[in-house]
Amino acid sequence: MKKLTVILLSILASQLSPLQVNAQRLTVKTTTIDVGATGYEQPVTATFEMRNKGLRRLVIQSVKPDCGCTKIEYPKEVGIGERFTIKMTYDARMLGHFQKMCLVKSNASKKPFYLTMTGVVKSDFRDYSGEYPIEMGDLLLDKAVLEFDDVNKGDVPEQEIHILNNGKKAMRPNLMHLPPYLTAITSPDHLLPGRAATISVKLLSEKLRDYGLTKTTLYMAHNPGDKVRQDFAIDVATVLLPDMKQFEKENKELAPQLQMSATDVDFTDFGGKTKKTATVTLQNTGVSPLKITSLQLFTAGLKVTLSKSEIAPGQSANLKITGIAEELQKLRTRPRILMITNDPDHAKVVVNIKLQ
């Protein structure tokens, strides 16, 4: 029995030892990066984040790009557990969409792997020449609020945030806490002091669950791994319109019709009071019931009540709006009330609150 045990242990040792010696894990956050748009002869850089999770020192033997138009930066050796980056910089000397690749060889595996950067070079691309009124640490921004208005299911609208590195160190700015229906690409992703960049935020409307208003908050980071700061918040509001195919063409005359006593409410003067109330009358002049399927607020500082959410033909309802003076004075965006209805001519109704 002792001899058999020794033989088995010897076999196991011969099988396990090579695995332990050669065990090497190289993790890559993503192997493909879309750097967005850049201008002709305006080089753009993709930064690939990696980590050596192996049991020995990582040796990068070579990183070869697929053409001479792309420059590569990478460390030769990486310690156990250390994070590192490989950077690809394309010279942008060809107009149109591009896909650049590099082949990475290391002692982590016998098989090499590819890193890919994609984007587009535009002849009419221009650097932002406006102002940056918003300060978030060493980053200056042209806006901190994004609004995707009148979106139909299937649309993929895009908006831009222009940023400037006002500090003394290079940074890699990005937006944190992106929900599934938003994507954000910073170009260039490596921002030197005094240089500007653009963050392109794209809305994937197919991934929105509900019609009407969807709000979320993103947070600006100077570098990956930064902690969330409330004073670095970016507010995003989206209005998804309902599908009105049921009232197309011959069915249009059967639709409800909304008439309102007002779409603007004046809250410029509170008369020294802390609150002010106004009432808007909603009337259905159509031949089928008018349904208010969504009643939402774009900002704080308001309270609303609707006497009924379904209005029969010839009937009316009251929308009571109460403004709170102290809260309205602190707003960064204009206060509004959103209603989604089944009137095909008024699927989205906005009640504007005037403060000045």
Tab-separated table of C-alpha atoms in Angstrom:
chain	number	residue	atom	x	y	z
A	1	MET	CA	0.000	0.000	0.000
A	2	LYS	CA	2.849	2.412	0.834
A	3	LYS	CA	4.506	1.716	-2.522
A	4	LEU	CA	1.205	2.335	-4.338
A	5	THR	CA	0.698	5.625	-2.478
A	6	VAL	CA	4.180	6.824	-3.430
A	7	ILE	CA	3.569	5.943	-7.089
A	8	LEU	CA	0.235	7.841	-7.105
A	9	LEU	CA	1.767	10.908	-5.473
A	10	SER	CA	4.577	10.876	-8.018
A	11	ILE	CA	2.082	10.778	-10.884
A	12	LEU	CA	0.045	13.656	-9.416
A	13	ALA	CA	3.176	15.708	-8.855
A	14	SER	CA	4.295	15.184	-12.433
A	15	GLN	CA	0.870	16.378	-13.659
A	16	LEU	CA	0.419	19.373	-11.334
A	17	SER	CA	3.920	20.875	-11.240
A	18	PRO	CA	4.017	22.055	-14.875
A	19	LEU	CA	0.616	23.738	-14.404
A	20	GLN	CA	1.807	25.626	-11.360
A	21	VAL	CA	5.058	26.698	-12.962
A	22	ASN	CA	3.421	27.810	-16.207
A	23	ALA	CA	0.265	29.207	-14.595
A	24	GLN	CA	-0.070	32.737	-15.954
A	25	ARG	CA	-3.222	34.808	-16.272
A	26	LEU	CA	-3.359	38.013	-18.269
A	27	THR	CA	-6.753	39.728	-17.974
A	28	VAL	CA	-7.951	42.389	-20.421
A	29	LYS	CA	-10.881	44.714	-19.615
A	30	THR	CA	-11.853	44.847	-23.302
A	31	THR	CA	-10.060	43.827	-26.485
A	32	THR	CA	-11.956	46.304	-28.707
A	33	ILE	CA	-12.277	50.068	-28.160
A	34	ASP	CA	-14.309	52.476	-30.279
A	35	VAL	CA	-12.578	55.868	-30.036
A	36	GLY	CA	-15.375	57.723	-31.836
A	37	ALA	CA	-14.764	60.573	-34.280
A	38	THR	CA	-11.603	62.559	-34.915
A	39	GLY	CA	-10.411	65.008	-37.556
A	40	TYR	CA	-8.038	64.472	-40.459
A	41	GLU	CA	-4.445	64.210	-39.153
A	42	GLN	CA	-5.686	64.529	-35.568
A	43	PRO	CA	-4.180	61.408	-33.925
A	44	VAL	CA	-6.424	59.430	-31.611
A	45	THR	CA	-5.451	56.940	-28.878
A	46	ALA	CA	-7.088	53.796	-27.508
A	47	THR	CA	-5.923	52.697	-24.036
A	48	PHE	CA	-6.397	49.026	-23.155
A	49	GLU	CA	-6.462	48.225	-19.435
A	50	MET	CA	-4.853	44.958	-18.326
A	51	ARG	CA	-3.620	43.134	-15.278
A	52	ASN	CA	-1.116	40.384	-14.549
A	53	LYS	CA	-3.015	37.910	-12.378
A	54	GLY	CA	-0.444	35.182	-12.847
A	55	LEU	CA	1.969	33.623	-10.403
A	56	ARG	CA	5.099	34.998	-12.004
A	57	ARG	CA	6.406	38.126	-13.679
A	58	LEU	CA	4.744	38.874	-17.024
A	59	VAL	CA	7.041	39.420	-19.994
A	60	ILE	CA	5.533	41.094	-23.055
A	61	GLN	CA	7.638	39.840	-25.922
A	62	SER	CA	6.154	42.019	-28.664
A	63	VAL	CA	3.146	44.133	-29.658
A	64	LYS	CA	2.976	44.497	-33.435
A	65	PRO	CA	0.467	46.824	-35.186
A	66	ASP	CA	-1.009	45.854	-38.538
A	67	CYS	CA	0.310	48.992	-40.264
A	68	GLY	CA	2.875	51.752	-39.859
A	69	CYS	CA	0.112	54.308	-39.251
A	70	THR	CA	-0.333	53.043	-35.689
A	71	LYS	CA	2.106	53.574	-32.828
A	72	ILE	CA	2.221	51.306	-29.778
A	73	GLU	CA	3.219	51.963	-26.152
A	74	TYR	CA	3.577	49.085	-23.679
A	75	PRO	CA	5.731	47.908	-20.754
A	76	LYS	CA	8.263	45.144	-21.347
A	77	GLU	CA	7.680	43.481	-17.977
A	78	VAL	CA	4.872	43.556	-15.397
A	79	GLY	CA	5.040	42.376	-11.795
A	80	ILE	CA	2.669	39.891	-10.165
A	81	GLY	CA	-0.765	41.438	-9.613
A	82	GLU	CA	0.163	44.731	-11.281
A	83	ARG	CA	-2.118	46.656	-13.613
A	84	PHE	CA	-0.809	48.133	-16.867
A	85	THR	CA	-1.933	49.551	-20.203
A	86	ILE	CA	-1.189	49.087	-23.870
A	87	LYS	CA	-1.836	52.191	-25.977
A	88	MET	CA	-2.566	52.306	-29.701
A	89	THR	CA	-2.346	55.696	-31.452
A	90	TYR	CA	-3.629	56.048	-35.011
A	91	ASP	CA	-2.296	58.985	-37.079
A	92	ALA	CA	-5.710	59.600	-38.740
A	93	ARG	CA	-4.268	60.280	-42.197
A	94	MET	CA	-7.082	58.485	-44.021
A	95	LEU	CA	-10.691	59.691	-44.091
A	96	GLY	CA	-13.553	57.355	-43.184
A	97	HIS	CA	-14.102	54.502	-40.756
A	98	PHE	CA	-11.033	52.618	-39.574
A	99	GLN	CA	-10.178	49.415	-37.731
A	100	LYS	CA	-6.622	49.008	-36.481
A	101	MET	CA	-5.262	45.900	-34.794
A	102	CYS	CA	-2.130	44.816	-32.983
A	103	LEU	CA	-0.842	41.351	-32.114
A	104	VAL	CA	0.291	40.814	-28.509
A	105	LYS	CA	2.766	38.057	-27.603
A	106	SER	CA	3.768	37.297	-24.018
A	107	ASN	CA	4.770	34.490	-21.689
A	108	ALA	CA	1.169	34.357	-20.434
A	109	SER	CA	0.159	31.988	-23.200
A	110	LYS	CA	1.551	30.152	-26.199
A	111	LYS	CA	-1.206	31.755	-28.269
A	112	PRO	CA	-1.005	35.500	-29.007
A	113	PHE	CA	-4.127	37.693	-28.960
A	114	TYR	CA	-5.341	40.803	-30.813
A	115	LEU	CA	-6.319	44.272	-29.619
A	116	THR	CA	-8.565	46.346	-31.882
A	117	MET	CA	-9.368	50.062	-32.073
A	118	THR	CA	-12.154	51.421	-34.280
A	119	GLY	CA	-13.446	54.886	-35.114
A	120	VAL	CA	-13.994	57.354	-37.924
A	121	VAL	CA	-11.904	60.191	-39.394
A	122	LYS	CA	-14.066	63.108	-40.580
A	123	SER	CA	-12.995	65.889	-42.919
A	124	ASP	CA	-15.455	68.349	-41.358
A	125	PHE	CA	-14.557	67.519	-37.743
A	126	ARG	CA	-13.830	70.688	-35.759
A	127	ASP	CA	-12.578	71.223	-32.255
A	128	TYR	CA	-15.146	72.807	-29.952
A	129	SER	CA	-14.559	76.576	-29.792
A	130	GLY	CA	-17.237	77.534	-27.251
A	131	GLU	CA	-17.037	78.188	-23.531
A	132	TYR	CA	-16.688	75.794	-20.577
A	133	PRO	CA	-18.826	77.360	-17.824
A	134	ILE	CA	-19.023	74.280	-15.584
A	135	GLU	CA	-16.132	73.315	-13.301
A	136	MET	CA	-15.666	69.782	-11.992
A	137	GLY	CA	-12.291	69.688	-10.329
A	138	ASP	CA	-9.604	70.084	-12.996
A	139	LEU	CA	-12.142	69.401	-15.744
A	140	LEU	CA	-14.167	72.146	-17.371
A	141	LEU	CA	-17.416	71.233	-19.186
A	142	ASP	CA	-19.746	73.027	-21.582
A	143	LYS	CA	-22.838	71.335	-20.065
A	144	ALA	CA	-23.946	69.102	-17.208
A	145	VAL	CA	-27.443	68.298	-18.457
A	146	LEU	CA	-28.415	66.124	-21.438
A	147	GLU	CA	-31.963	65.908	-22.795
A	148	PHE	CA	-33.099	63.391	-25.412
A	149	ASP	CA	-36.499	64.765	-26.390
A	150	ASP	CA	-39.257	63.315	-28.641
A	151	VAL	CA	-37.589	59.915	-29.047
A	152	ASN	CA	-39.384	57.141	-30.933
A	153	LYS	CA	-38.731	53.482	-30.197
A	154	GLY	CA	-35.768	52.394	-32.312
A	155	ASP	CA	-34.127	55.838	-32.521
A	156	VAL	CA	-30.431	56.148	-31.596
A	157	PRO	CA	-29.859	59.882	-30.983
A	158	GLU	CA	-26.493	61.190	-29.830
A	159	GLN	CA	-25.354	64.209	-27.826
A	160	GLU	CA	-21.929	65.591	-26.973
A	161	ILE	CA	-20.275	66.970	-23.853
A	162	HIS	CA	-17.164	69.054	-24.528
A	163	ILE	CA	-14.498	68.984	-21.814
A	164	LEU	CA	-11.163	70.697	-21.167
A	165	ASN	CA	-8.272	69.546	-18.979
A	166	ASN	CA	-7.610	72.618	-16.840
A	167	GLY	CA	-5.109	70.845	-14.577
A	168	LYS	CA	-1.398	70.092	-14.710
A	169	LYS	CA	-1.578	66.307	-15.184
A	170	ALA	CA	-2.825	64.095	-17.990
A	171	MET	CA	-6.120	62.351	-17.313
A	172	ARG	CA	-8.489	59.797	-18.847
A	173	PRO	CA	-11.964	61.278	-18.314
A	174	ASN	CA	-15.041	59.084	-18.517
A	175	LEU	CA	-18.673	58.888	-17.406
A	176	MET	CA	-19.589	56.468	-14.620
A	177	HIS	CA	-22.878	54.717	-13.733
A	178	LEU	CA	-24.114	54.362	-17.314
A	179	PRO	CA	-27.458	52.516	-17.506
A	180	PRO	CA	-27.913	49.829	-20.224
A	181	TYR	CA	-29.656	52.287	-22.561
A	182	LEU	CA	-26.723	54.749	-22.703
A	183	THR	CA	-23.196	54.480	-24.098
A	184	ALA	CA	-20.400	57.055	-23.790
A	185	ILE	CA	-17.136	57.349	-25.718
A	186	THR	CA	-14.426	59.904	-24.881
A	187	SER	CA	-12.262	61.061	-27.793
A	188	PRO	CA	-9.384	61.319	-27.273
A	189	ASP	CA	-9.438	59.131	-24.175
A	190	HIS	CA	-6.001	60.365	-23.014
A	191	LEU	CA	-6.293	64.085	-22.266
A	192	LEU	CA	-3.152	66.167	-21.781
A	193	PRO	CA	-3.142	69.432	-19.761
A	194	GLY	CA	-4.706	72.292	-21.709
A	195	ARG	CA	-6.265	69.957	-24.286
A	196	ALA	CA	-9.933	69.392	-25.086
A	197	ALA	CA	-11.970	66.240	-25.718
A	198	THR	CA	-15.509	65.248	-26.613
A	199	ILE	CA	-17.698	62.714	-24.823
A	200	SER	CA	-20.289	61.304	-27.230
A	201	VAL	CA	-23.334	59.986	-25.371
A	202	LYS	CA	-25.622	57.710	-27.397
A	203	LEU	CA	-29.155	56.668	-26.461
A	204	LEU	CA	-30.249	53.113	-27.308
A	205	SER	CA	-34.013	53.655	-27.227
A	206	GLU	CA	-34.831	49.966	-27.766
A	207	LYS	CA	-33.538	49.333	-24.253
A	208	LEU	CA	-35.898	51.834	-22.608
A	209	ARG	CA	-38.657	50.016	-20.738
A	210	ASP	CA	-41.331	52.703	-20.317
A	211	TYR	CA	-42.865	55.476	-22.383
A	212	GLY	CA	-42.660	58.990	-21.059
A	213	LEU	CA	-39.849	60.445	-18.982
A	214	THR	CA	-36.811	58.419	-17.899
A	215	LYS	CA	-34.218	60.180	-15.767
A	216	THR	CA	-30.785	59.088	-14.616
A	217	THR	CA	-27.611	60.616	-13.207
A	218	LEU	CA	-24.119	59.986	-14.548
A	219	TYR	CA	-20.916	61.032	-12.826
A	220	MET	CA	-17.822	62.554	-14.382
A	221	ALA	CA	-14.534	60.856	-13.508
A	222	HIS	CA	-11.093	62.303	-14.188
A	223	ASN	CA	-9.623	58.799	-14.375
A	224	PRO	CA	-10.905	55.202	-14.221
A	225	GLY	CA	-11.470	54.092	-10.639
A	226	ASP	CA	-12.356	57.556	-9.294
A	227	LYS	CA	-14.946	57.682	-6.529
A	228	VAL	CA	-18.412	59.043	-7.271
A	229	ARG	CA	-18.837	62.713	-6.331
A	230	GLN	CA	-22.267	64.332	-6.199
A	231	ASP	CA	-20.855	67.668	-7.385
A	232	PHE	CA	-19.632	65.903	-10.556
A	233	ALA	CA	-23.151	64.829	-11.569
A	234	ILE	CA	-24.478	64.835	-15.150
A	235	ASP	CA	-28.290	64.711	-15.363
A	236	VAL	CA	-29.830	62.872	-18.328
A	237	ALA	CA	-33.539	63.064	-19.236
A	238	THR	CA	-35.208	61.069	-22.019
A	239	VAL	CA	-38.758	61.348	-23.340
A	240	LEU	CA	-39.917	58.234	-25.228
A	241	LEU	CA	-43.082	58.790	-27.251
A	242	PRO	CA	-45.838	56.150	-27.296
A	243	ASP	CA	-46.819	54.187	-30.403
A	244	MET	CA	-49.903	55.773	-32.021
A	245	LYS	CA	-50.434	53.333	-34.926
A	246	GLN	CA	-53.918	52.470	-33.637
A	247	PHE	CA	-55.147	55.945	-34.678
A	248	GLU	CA	-53.521	56.154	-38.126
A	249	LYS	CA	-55.538	57.207	-41.212
A	250	GLU	CA	-59.125	55.923	-41.061
A	251	ASN	CA	-59.109	55.562	-37.255
A	252	LYS	CA	-57.988	59.147	-36.655
A	253	GLU	CA	-61.546	60.479	-36.324
A	254	LEU	CA	-62.131	58.030	-33.455
A	255	ALA	CA	-59.279	59.413	-31.395
A	256	PRO	CA	-59.604	61.557	-28.268
A	257	GLN	CA	-58.693	65.242	-28.526
A	258	LEU	CA	-57.033	67.200	-25.739
A	259	GLN	CA	-57.622	70.889	-25.153
A	260	MET	CA	-55.842	72.735	-22.321
A	261	SER	CA	-56.574	76.037	-20.655
A	262	ALA	CA	-52.813	76.767	-20.586
A	263	THR	CA	-49.434	75.167	-21.324
A	264	ASP	CA	-47.432	77.854	-19.498
A	265	VAL	CA	-47.772	78.570	-15.787
A	266	ASP	CA	-46.363	81.782	-14.307
A	267	PHE	CA	-44.478	81.310	-11.039
A	268	THR	CA	-42.339	84.443	-11.326
A	269	ASP	CA	-43.922	86.102	-8.290
A	270	PHE	CA	-44.719	84.218	-5.086
A	271	GLY	CA	-45.827	87.409	-3.326
A	272	GLY	CA	-43.499	86.678	-0.439
A	273	LYS	CA	-45.085	83.273	0.189
A	274	THR	CA	-43.233	79.963	0.276
A	275	LYS	CA	-45.696	78.221	-2.063
A	276	LYS	CA	-47.881	79.063	-5.035
A	277	THR	CA	-50.639	77.024	-6.708
A	278	ALA	CA	-52.090	77.142	-10.217
A	279	THR	CA	-54.717	75.012	-11.970
A	280	VAL	CA	-54.769	73.903	-15.629
A	281	THR	CA	-58.001	72.475	-17.084
A	282	LEU	CA	-57.808	69.483	-19.448
A	283	GLN	CA	-60.805	68.855	-21.714
A	284	ASN	CA	-61.539	65.951	-24.071
A	285	THR	CA	-63.243	67.210	-27.249
A	286	GLY	CA	-62.842	63.884	-29.067
A	287	VAL	CA	-65.150	60.866	-29.396
A	288	SER	CA	-63.242	58.321	-27.300
A	289	PRO	CA	-61.840	58.416	-23.743
A	290	LEU	CA	-58.706	60.496	-23.226
A	291	LYS	CA	-56.151	58.681	-21.090
A	292	ILE	CA	-53.279	60.374	-19.256
A	293	THR	CA	-50.903	57.417	-19.074
A	294	SER	CA	-47.986	59.298	-17.521
A	295	LEU	CA	-47.593	62.455	-15.426
A	296	GLN	CA	-43.994	63.252	-14.511
A	297	LEU	CA	-41.755	66.083	-13.349
A	298	PHE	CA	-38.455	67.066	-14.961
A	299	THR	CA	-37.189	68.678	-11.749
A	300	ALA	CA	-37.816	69.047	-8.052
A	301	GLY	CA	-39.653	72.042	-6.583
A	302	LEU	CA	-43.103	71.075	-7.896
A	303	LYS	CA	-46.030	68.988	-6.702
A	304	VAL	CA	-48.864	67.993	-9.044
A	305	THR	CA	-52.231	66.256	-8.707
A	306	LEU	CA	-54.658	65.260	-11.468
A	307	SER	CA	-58.338	64.934	-10.613
A	308	LYS	CA	-58.725	61.952	-12.985
A	309	SER	CA	-56.459	60.146	-15.427
A	310	GLU	CA	-59.227	59.082	-17.855
A	311	ILE	CA	-61.496	61.772	-19.285
A	312	ALA	CA	-64.689	60.816	-21.096
A	313	PRO	CA	-65.700	62.664	-24.301
A	314	GLY	CA	-67.040	66.124	-23.458
A	315	GLN	CA	-65.689	65.945	-19.895
A	316	SER	CA	-62.743	67.731	-18.212
A	317	ALA	CA	-60.196	67.276	-15.440
A	318	ASN	CA	-58.056	69.634	-13.350
A	319	LEU	CA	-54.275	69.572	-13.096
A	320	LYS	CA	-53.265	71.257	-9.837
A	321	ILE	CA	-49.655	72.533	-9.744
A	322	THR	CA	-47.935	73.714	-6.579
A	323	GLY	CA	-44.530	75.398	-6.715
A	324	ILE	CA	-42.137	75.584	-3.762
A	325	ALA	CA	-40.183	78.844	-3.968
A	326	GLU	CA	-37.004	77.790	-2.152
A	327	GLU	CA	-36.550	74.586	-4.166
A	328	LEU	CA	-37.297	76.199	-7.533
A	329	GLN	CA	-34.585	78.809	-6.954
A	330	LYS	CA	-31.914	76.086	-6.684
A	331	LEU	CA	-32.645	74.338	-9.984
A	332	ARG	CA	-30.017	73.923	-12.707
A	333	THR	CA	-32.619	73.211	-15.414
A	334	ARG	CA	-35.993	74.736	-16.235
A	335	PRO	CA	-38.915	73.122	-14.398
A	336	ARG	CA	-41.524	71.372	-16.555
A	337	ILE	CA	-44.339	68.869	-16.257
A	338	LEU	CA	-44.656	66.030	-18.768
A	339	MET	CA	-47.876	64.284	-19.709
A	340	ILE	CA	-48.161	61.292	-22.050
A	341	THR	CA	-51.644	60.860	-23.533
A	342	ASN	CA	-53.426	58.701	-26.114
A	343	ASP	CA	-54.323	61.749	-28.242
A	344	PRO	CA	-52.278	61.190	-31.445
A	345	ASP	CA	-51.899	64.953	-31.927
A	346	HIS	CA	-50.782	65.481	-28.332
A	347	ALA	CA	-48.983	62.272	-27.410
A	348	LYS	CA	-46.487	64.351	-25.436
A	349	VAL	CA	-47.637	67.481	-23.597
A	350	VAL	CA	-45.262	69.743	-21.682
A	351	VAL	CA	-46.433	72.349	-19.180
A	352	ASN	CA	-43.699	74.983	-18.801
A	353	ILE	CA	-43.125	76.736	-15.481
A	354	LYS	CA	-42.010	80.347	-15.878
A	355	LEU	CA	-39.673	81.580	-13.154
A	356	GLN	CA	-38.292	84.798	-14.702
